[in-house]
mmCIF file of C-alpha atoms in Angstrom:
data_model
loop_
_atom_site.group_PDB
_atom_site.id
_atom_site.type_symbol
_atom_site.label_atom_id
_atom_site.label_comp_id
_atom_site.label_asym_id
_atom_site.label_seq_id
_atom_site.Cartn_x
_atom_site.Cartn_y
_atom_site.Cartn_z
ATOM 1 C CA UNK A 1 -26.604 36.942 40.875
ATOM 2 C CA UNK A 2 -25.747 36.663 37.294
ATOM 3 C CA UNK A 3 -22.076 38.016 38.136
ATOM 4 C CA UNK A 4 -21.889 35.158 40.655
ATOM 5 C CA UNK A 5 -22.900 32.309 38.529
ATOM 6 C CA UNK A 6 -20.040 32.961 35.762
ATOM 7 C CA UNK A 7 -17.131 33.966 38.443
ATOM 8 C CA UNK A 8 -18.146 30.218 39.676
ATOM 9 C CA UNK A 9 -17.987 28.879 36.154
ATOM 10 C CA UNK A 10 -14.650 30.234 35.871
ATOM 11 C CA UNK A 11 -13.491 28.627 38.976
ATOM 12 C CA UNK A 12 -14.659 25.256 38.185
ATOM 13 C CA UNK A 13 -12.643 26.042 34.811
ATOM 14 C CA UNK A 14 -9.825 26.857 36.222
ATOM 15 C CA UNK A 15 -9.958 24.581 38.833
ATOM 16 C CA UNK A 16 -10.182 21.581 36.274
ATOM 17 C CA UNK A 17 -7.271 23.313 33.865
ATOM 18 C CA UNK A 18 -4.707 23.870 36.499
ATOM 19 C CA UNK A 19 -5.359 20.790 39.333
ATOM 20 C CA UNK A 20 -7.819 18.369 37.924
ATOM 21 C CA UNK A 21 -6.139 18.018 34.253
ATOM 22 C CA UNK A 22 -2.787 18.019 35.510
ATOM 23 C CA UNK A 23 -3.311 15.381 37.320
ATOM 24 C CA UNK A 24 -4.615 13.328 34.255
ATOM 25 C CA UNK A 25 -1.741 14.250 32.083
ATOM 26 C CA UNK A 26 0.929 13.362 35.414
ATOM 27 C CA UNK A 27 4.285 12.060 34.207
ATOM 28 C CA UNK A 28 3.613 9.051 35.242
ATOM 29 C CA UNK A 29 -0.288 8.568 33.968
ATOM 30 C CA UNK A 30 1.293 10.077 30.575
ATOM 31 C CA UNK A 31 4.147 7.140 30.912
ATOM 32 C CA UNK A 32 1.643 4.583 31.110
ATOM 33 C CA UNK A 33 -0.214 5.327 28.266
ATOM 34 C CA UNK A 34 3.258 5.567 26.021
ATOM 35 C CA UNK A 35 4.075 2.117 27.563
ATOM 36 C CA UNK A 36 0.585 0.551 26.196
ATOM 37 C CA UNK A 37 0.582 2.251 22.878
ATOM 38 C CA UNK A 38 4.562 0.740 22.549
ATOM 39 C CA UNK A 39 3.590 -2.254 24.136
ATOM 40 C CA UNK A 40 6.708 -2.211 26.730
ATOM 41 C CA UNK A 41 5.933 -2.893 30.456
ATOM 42 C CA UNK A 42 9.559 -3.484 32.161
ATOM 43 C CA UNK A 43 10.968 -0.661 34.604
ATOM 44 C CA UNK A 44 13.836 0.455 32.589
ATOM 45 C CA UNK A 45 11.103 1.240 30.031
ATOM 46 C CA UNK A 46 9.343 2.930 32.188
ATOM 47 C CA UNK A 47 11.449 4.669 34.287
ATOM 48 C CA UNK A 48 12.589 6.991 30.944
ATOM 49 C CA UNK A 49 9.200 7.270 29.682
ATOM 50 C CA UNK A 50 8.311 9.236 32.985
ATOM 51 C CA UNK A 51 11.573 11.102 32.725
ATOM 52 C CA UNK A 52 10.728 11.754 28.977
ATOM 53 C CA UNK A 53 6.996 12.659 29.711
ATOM 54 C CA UNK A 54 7.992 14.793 32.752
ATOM 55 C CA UNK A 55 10.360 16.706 30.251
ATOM 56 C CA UNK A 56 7.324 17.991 27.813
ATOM 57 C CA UNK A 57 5.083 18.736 31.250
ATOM 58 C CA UNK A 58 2.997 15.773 31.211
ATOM 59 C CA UNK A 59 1.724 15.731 27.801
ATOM 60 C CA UNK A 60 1.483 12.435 26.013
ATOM 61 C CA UNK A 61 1.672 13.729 22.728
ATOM 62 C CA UNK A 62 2.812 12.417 18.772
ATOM 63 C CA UNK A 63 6.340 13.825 19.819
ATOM 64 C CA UNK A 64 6.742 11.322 22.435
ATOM 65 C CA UNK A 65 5.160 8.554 20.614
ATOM 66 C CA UNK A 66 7.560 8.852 17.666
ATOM 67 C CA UNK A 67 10.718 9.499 19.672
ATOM 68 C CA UNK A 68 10.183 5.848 21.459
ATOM 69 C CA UNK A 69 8.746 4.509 18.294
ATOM 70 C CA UNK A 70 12.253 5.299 16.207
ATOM 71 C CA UNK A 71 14.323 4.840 18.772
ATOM 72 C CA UNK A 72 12.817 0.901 19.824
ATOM 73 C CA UNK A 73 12.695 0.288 15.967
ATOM 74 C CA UNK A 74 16.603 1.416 15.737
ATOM 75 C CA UNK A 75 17.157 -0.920 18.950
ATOM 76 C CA UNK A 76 15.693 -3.720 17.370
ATOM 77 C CA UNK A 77 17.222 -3.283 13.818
ATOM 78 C CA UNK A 78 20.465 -3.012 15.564
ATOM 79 C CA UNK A 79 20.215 -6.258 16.907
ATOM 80 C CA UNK A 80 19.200 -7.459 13.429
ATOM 81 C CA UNK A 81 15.704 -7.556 12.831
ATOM 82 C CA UNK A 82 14.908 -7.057 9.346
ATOM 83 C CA UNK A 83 11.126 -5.646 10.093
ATOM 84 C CA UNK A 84 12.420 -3.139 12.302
ATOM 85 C CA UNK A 85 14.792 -1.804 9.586
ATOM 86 C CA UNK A 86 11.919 -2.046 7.123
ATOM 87 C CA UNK A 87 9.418 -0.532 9.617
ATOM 88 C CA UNK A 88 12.040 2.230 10.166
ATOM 89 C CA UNK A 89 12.132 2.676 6.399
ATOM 90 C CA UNK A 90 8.521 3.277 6.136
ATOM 91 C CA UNK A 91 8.614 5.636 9.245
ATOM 92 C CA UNK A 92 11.263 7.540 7.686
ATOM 93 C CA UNK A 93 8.969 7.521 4.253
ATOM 94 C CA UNK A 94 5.602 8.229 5.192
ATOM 95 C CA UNK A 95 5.860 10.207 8.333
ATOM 96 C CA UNK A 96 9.090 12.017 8.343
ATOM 97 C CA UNK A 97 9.395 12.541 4.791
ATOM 98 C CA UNK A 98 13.280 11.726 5.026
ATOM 99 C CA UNK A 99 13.884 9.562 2.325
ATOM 100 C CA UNK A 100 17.513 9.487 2.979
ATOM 101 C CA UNK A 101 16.725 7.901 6.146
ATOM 102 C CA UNK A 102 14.210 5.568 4.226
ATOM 103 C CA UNK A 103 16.134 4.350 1.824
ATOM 104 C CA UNK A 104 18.972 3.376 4.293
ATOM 105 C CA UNK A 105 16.929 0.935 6.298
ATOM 106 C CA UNK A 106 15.063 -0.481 3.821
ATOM 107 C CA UNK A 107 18.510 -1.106 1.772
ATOM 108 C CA UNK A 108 19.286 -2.469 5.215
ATOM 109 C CA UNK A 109 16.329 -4.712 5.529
ATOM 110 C CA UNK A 110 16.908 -5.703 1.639
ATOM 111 C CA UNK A 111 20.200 -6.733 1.990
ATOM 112 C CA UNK A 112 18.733 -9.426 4.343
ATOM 113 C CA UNK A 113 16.317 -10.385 1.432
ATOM 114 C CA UNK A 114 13.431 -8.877 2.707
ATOM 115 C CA UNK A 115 10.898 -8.955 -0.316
ATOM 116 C CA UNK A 116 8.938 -5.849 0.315
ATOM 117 C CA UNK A 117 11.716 -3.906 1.451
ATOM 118 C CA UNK A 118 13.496 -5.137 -1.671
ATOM 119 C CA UNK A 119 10.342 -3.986 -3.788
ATOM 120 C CA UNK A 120 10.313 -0.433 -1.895
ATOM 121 C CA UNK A 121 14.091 0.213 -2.183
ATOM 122 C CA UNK A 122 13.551 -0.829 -5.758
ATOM 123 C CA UNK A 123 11.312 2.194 -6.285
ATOM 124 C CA UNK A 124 13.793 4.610 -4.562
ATOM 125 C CA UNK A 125 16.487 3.743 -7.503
ATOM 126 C CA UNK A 126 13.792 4.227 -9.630
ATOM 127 C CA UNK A 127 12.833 7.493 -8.477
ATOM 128 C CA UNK A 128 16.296 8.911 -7.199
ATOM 129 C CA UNK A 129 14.799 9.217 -3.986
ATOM 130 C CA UNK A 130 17.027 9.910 -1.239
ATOM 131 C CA UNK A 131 19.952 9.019 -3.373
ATOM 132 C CA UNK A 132 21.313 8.225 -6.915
ATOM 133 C CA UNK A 133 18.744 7.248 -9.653
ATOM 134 C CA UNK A 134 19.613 3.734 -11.121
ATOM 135 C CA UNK A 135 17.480 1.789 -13.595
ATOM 136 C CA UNK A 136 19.615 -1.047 -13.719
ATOM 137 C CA UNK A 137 20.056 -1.069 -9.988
ATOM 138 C CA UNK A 138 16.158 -1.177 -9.671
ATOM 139 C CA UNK A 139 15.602 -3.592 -12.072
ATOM 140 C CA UNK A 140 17.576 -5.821 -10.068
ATOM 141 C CA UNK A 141 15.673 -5.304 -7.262
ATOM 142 C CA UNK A 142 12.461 -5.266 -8.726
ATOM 143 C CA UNK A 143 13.507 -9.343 -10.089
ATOM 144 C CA UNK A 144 14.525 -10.295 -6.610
ATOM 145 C CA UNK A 145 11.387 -8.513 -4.924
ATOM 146 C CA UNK A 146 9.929 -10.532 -7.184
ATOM 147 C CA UNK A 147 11.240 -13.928 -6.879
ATOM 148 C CA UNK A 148 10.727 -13.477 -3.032
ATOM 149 C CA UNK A 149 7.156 -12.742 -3.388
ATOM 150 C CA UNK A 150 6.325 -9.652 -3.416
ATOM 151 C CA UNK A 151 3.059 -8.884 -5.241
ATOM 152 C CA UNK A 152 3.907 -5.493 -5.957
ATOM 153 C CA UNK A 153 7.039 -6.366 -7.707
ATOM 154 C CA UNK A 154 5.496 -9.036 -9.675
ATOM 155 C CA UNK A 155 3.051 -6.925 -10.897
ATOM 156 C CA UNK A 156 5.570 -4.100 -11.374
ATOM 157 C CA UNK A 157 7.309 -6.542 -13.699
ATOM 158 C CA UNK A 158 4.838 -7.700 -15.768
ATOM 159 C CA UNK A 159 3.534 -3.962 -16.588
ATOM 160 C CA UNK A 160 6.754 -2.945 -17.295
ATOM 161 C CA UNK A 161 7.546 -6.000 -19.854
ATOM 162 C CA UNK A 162 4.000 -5.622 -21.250
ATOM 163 C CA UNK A 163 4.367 -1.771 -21.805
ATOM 164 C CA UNK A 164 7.992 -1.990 -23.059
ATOM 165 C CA UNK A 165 8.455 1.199 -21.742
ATOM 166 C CA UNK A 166 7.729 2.900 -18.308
ATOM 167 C CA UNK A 167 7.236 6.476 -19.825
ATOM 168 C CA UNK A 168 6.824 7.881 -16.247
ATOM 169 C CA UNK A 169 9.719 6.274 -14.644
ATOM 170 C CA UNK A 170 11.736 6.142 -17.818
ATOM 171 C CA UNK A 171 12.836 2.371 -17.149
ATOM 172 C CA UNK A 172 13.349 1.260 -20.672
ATOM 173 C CA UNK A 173 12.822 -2.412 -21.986
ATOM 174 C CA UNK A 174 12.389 -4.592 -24.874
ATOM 175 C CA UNK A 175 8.693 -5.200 -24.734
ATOM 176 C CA UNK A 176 8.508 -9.322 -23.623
ATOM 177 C CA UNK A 177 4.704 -10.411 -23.973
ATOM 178 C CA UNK A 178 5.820 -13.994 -22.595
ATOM 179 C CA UNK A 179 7.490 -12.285 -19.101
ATOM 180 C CA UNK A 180 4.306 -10.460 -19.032
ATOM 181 C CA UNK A 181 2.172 -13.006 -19.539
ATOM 182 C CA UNK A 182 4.163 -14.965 -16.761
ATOM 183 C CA UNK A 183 3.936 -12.625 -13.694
ATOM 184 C CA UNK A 184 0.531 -11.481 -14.380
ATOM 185 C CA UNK A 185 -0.773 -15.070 -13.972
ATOM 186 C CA UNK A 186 0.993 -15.423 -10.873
ATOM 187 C CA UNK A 187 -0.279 -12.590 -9.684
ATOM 188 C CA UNK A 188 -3.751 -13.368 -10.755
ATOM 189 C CA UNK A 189 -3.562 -16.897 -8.675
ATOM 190 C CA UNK A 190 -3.062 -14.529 -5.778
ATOM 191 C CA UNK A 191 -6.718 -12.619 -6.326
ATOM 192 C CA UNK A 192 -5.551 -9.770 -8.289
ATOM 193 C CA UNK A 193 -8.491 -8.294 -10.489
ATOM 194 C CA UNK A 194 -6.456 -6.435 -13.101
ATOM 195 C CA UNK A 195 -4.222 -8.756 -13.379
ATOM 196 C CA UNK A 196 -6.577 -11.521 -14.172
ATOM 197 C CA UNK A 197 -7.974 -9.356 -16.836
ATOM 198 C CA UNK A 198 -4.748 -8.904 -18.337
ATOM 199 C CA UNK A 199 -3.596 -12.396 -18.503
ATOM 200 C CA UNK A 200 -6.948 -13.086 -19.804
ATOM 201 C CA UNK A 201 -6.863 -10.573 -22.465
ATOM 202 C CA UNK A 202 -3.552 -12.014 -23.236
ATOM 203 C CA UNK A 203 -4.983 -15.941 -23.323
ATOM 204 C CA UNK A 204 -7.574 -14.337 -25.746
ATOM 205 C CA UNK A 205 -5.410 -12.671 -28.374
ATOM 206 C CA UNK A 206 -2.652 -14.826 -27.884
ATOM 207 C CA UNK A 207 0.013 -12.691 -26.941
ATOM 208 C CA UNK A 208 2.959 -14.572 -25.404
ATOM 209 C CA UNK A 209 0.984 -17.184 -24.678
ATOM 210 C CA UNK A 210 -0.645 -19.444 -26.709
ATOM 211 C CA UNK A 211 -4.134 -18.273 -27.518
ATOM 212 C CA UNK A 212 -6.691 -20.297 -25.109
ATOM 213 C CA UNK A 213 -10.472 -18.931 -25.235
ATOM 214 C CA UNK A 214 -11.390 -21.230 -22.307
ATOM 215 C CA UNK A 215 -8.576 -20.010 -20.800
ATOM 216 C CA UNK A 216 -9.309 -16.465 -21.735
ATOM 217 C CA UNK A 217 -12.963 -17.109 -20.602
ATOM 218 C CA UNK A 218 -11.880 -18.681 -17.368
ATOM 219 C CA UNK A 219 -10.027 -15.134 -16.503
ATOM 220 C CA UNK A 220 -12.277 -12.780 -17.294
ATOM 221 C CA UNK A 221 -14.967 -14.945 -15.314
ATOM 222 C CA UNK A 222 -12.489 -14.402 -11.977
ATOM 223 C CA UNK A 223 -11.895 -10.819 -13.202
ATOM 224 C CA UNK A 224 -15.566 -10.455 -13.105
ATOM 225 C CA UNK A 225 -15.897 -12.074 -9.759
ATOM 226 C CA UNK A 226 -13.448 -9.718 -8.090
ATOM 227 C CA UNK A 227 -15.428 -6.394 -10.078
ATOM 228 C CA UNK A 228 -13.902 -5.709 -13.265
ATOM 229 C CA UNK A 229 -15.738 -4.199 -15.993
ATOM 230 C CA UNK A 230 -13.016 -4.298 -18.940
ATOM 231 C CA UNK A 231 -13.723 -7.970 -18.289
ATOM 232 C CA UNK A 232 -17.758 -7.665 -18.340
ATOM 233 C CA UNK A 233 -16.845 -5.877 -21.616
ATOM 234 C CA UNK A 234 -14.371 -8.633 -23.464
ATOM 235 C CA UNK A 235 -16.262 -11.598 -22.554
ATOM 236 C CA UNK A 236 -19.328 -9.484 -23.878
ATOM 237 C CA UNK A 237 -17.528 -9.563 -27.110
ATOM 238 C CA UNK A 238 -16.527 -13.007 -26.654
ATOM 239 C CA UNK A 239 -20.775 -14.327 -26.448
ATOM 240 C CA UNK A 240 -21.536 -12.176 -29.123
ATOM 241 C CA UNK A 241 -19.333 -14.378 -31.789
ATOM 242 C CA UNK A 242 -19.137 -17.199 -30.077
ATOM 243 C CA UNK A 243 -15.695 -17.178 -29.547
ATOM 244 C CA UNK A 244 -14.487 -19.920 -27.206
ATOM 245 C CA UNK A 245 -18.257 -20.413 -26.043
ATOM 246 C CA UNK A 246 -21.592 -20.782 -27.705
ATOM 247 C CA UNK A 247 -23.040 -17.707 -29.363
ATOM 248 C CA UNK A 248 -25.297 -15.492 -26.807
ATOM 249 C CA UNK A 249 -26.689 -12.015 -27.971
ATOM 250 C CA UNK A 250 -28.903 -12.028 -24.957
ATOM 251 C CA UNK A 251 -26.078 -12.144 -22.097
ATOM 252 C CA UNK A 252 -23.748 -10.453 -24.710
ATOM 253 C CA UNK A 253 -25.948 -7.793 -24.312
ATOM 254 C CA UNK A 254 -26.282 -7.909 -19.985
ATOM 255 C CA UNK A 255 -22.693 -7.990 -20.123
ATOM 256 C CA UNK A 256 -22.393 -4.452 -22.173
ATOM 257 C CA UNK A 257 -25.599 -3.405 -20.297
ATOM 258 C CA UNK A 258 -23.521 -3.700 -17.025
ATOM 259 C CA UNK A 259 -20.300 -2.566 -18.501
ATOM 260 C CA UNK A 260 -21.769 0.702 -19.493
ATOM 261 C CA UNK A 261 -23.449 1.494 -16.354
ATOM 262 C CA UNK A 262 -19.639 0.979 -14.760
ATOM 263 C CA UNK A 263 -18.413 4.472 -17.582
ATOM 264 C CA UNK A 264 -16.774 1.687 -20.088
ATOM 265 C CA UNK A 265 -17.754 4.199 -22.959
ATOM 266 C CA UNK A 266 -17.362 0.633 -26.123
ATOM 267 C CA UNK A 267 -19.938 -1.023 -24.008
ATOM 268 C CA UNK A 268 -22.575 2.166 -23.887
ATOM 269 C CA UNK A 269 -21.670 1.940 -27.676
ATOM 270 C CA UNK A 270 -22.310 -1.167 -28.175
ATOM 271 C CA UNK A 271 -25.292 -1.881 -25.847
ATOM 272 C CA UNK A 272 -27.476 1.236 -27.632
ATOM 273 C CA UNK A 273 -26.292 -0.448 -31.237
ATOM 274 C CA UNK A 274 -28.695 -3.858 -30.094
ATOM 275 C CA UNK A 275 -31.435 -1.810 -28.738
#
C-alpha cells in the first residue's frame, strides 16, 4: 500500500516537472513576463523575446533580462539619450563589473553634461578605473559635476578643499577653507547632516568664513534635526560658555548626556566631569 502511495507521489512529480511546469515557463508565457519587467508591449518586441526565450527552453531567467536590458539601453543611447548612456554606465559598473564599458557611457552621457554621470566619470579618473588615472582630468569633472548639481560632487569638493589633501585618492590641493566653506553650505541647504555640521563648525571657529555663533548655532540646530551627534556635542560646548547664546549647564549637560549615549567618547568625558 505504502509502495503505491510514493510511486503516485512520484507521478504527480513528474507529471508537474515535465507537462505542468513547462507549460508555465512556455516561450511565450516566459516572453510576456520579459515584456512587463522591460515595459515593451509592441510585436516586434515580442516576437524576439519568444524567439530569445524559446532559445534558453522557456526559462525567464537574469540572462534574458540583462541581454534586453543592455541591448534597449544601447538602442536608446544610440539615438541620444543621455540616461540610457548613464544607465548603461551603471549597468556596466555595478552588475557586470566592466568598468571599461562603464566608463565609456558615462563619458558618453558626460559629454552631454549630464551631472551625475559627470560626477561618476569623475571618480573613474580618479581611480584609474577602466582607463588612465588623471587628477587633473577629475578635478575638472568633479567642478562641472558640481556646477550642474550634483550633490555628490559638491560635497566631494568641499572635503577635498577642507582636507587639502585626499590621502586615499592622492588628489592633491592647496587646502581653501573659503571653497570649503562654500559647497558645504550649499550642500547643507539641500538636507545634508554632515555637511551642516561642517559648515557650522566652520561658522563657529571662523574658518573661511567669518565667525557667526548664531550662524554656527543655527547649523548645528539642523545638524541635530537630521541626527548628528558631533553637533549635540559642539553646541553642548557652545551652552556651557555661553558662546553665541546664554549660558546653560543644565542643557549643556542633556546635550553631552545624549552625545555620549550616541559613542562620542569627549561627551562621555565631559558628561561624567558634571556629575
Amino acid at each position: 500500500m505504502m509502495m503505491g502511495f510514493i510511486t503516485l507521489l512520484f507521478y504527480f512529480i513528474f507529471l508537474y516537472k515535465h507537462m505542468i511546469q513547462r507549460d508555465l515557463n512556455s516561450p511565450k508565457k516566459c516572453a510576456d513576463k520579459l515584456a512587463l519587467k522591460i515595459n515593451r508591449r509592441n510585436k516586434r518586441y515580442a516576437e524576439s523575446f519568444e524567439y530569445y526565450c524559446n532559445f534558453y527552453g522557456g526559462q525567464f531567467s537574469k540572462q534574458i533580462y540583462d541581454f534586453y536590458r543592455i541591448n534597449q539601453l544601447k538602442s536608446d543611447a544610440d539615438e541620444g539619450n543621455t540616461e540610457a548612456a548613464y544607465h548603461l554606465g551603471e549597468e556596466y559598473f555595478y552588475w557586470q563589473a566592466d568598468y571599461v564599458q562603464s566608463r565609456y557611457w558615462y563619458k558618453l552621457a558626460a559629454d552631454q553634461w549630464l551631472s551625475k554621470a559627470e560626477y561618476s566619470l569623475a571618480q573613474f579618473y580618479e581611480k584609474g578605473w577602466g582607463g588612465s588615472q588623471d587628477d587633473s582630468k577629475a578635478m575638472e569633472l568633479y567642478q562641472r559635476a558640481a556646477l550642474h548639481g550634483s550633490e555628490g560632487a559638491q560635497i566631494t569638493l568641499a572635503d577635498k578643499y577642507f582636507d587639502g589633501k585626499n590621502t586615499q585618492s592622492g588628489i592633491i590641493l592647496t587646502k581653501d577653507d573659503a571653497q570649503a566653506a562654500k559647497w558645504y553650505e550649499k550642500v547643507a541647504e539641500q538636507g545634508d547632516r554632515v555637511s551642516a555640521f561642517m559648515i557650522g563648525m566652520m561658522y563657529q571657529q571662523g574658518l573661511g568664513v567669518a565667525k557667526n555663533y548664531k550662524k554656527a548655532i543655527l547649523w548645528y540646530n539642523r545638524a541635530i534635526e537630521r541626527g548628528s551627534r558631533k553637533a549635540k556635542y559642539n553646541l553642548g560646548l557652545m551652552l556651557e560658555i555661553g558662546q553665541g547664546l546664554a549660558k546653560d549647564k543644565v542643557k549643556a549637560k542633556q546635550y553631552f548626556q545624549e552625545a555620549c549615549k550616541e559613542w562620542i567618547e569627549e561627551a562621555c568625558w565631559k558628561y561624567k566631569k558634571k556629575n
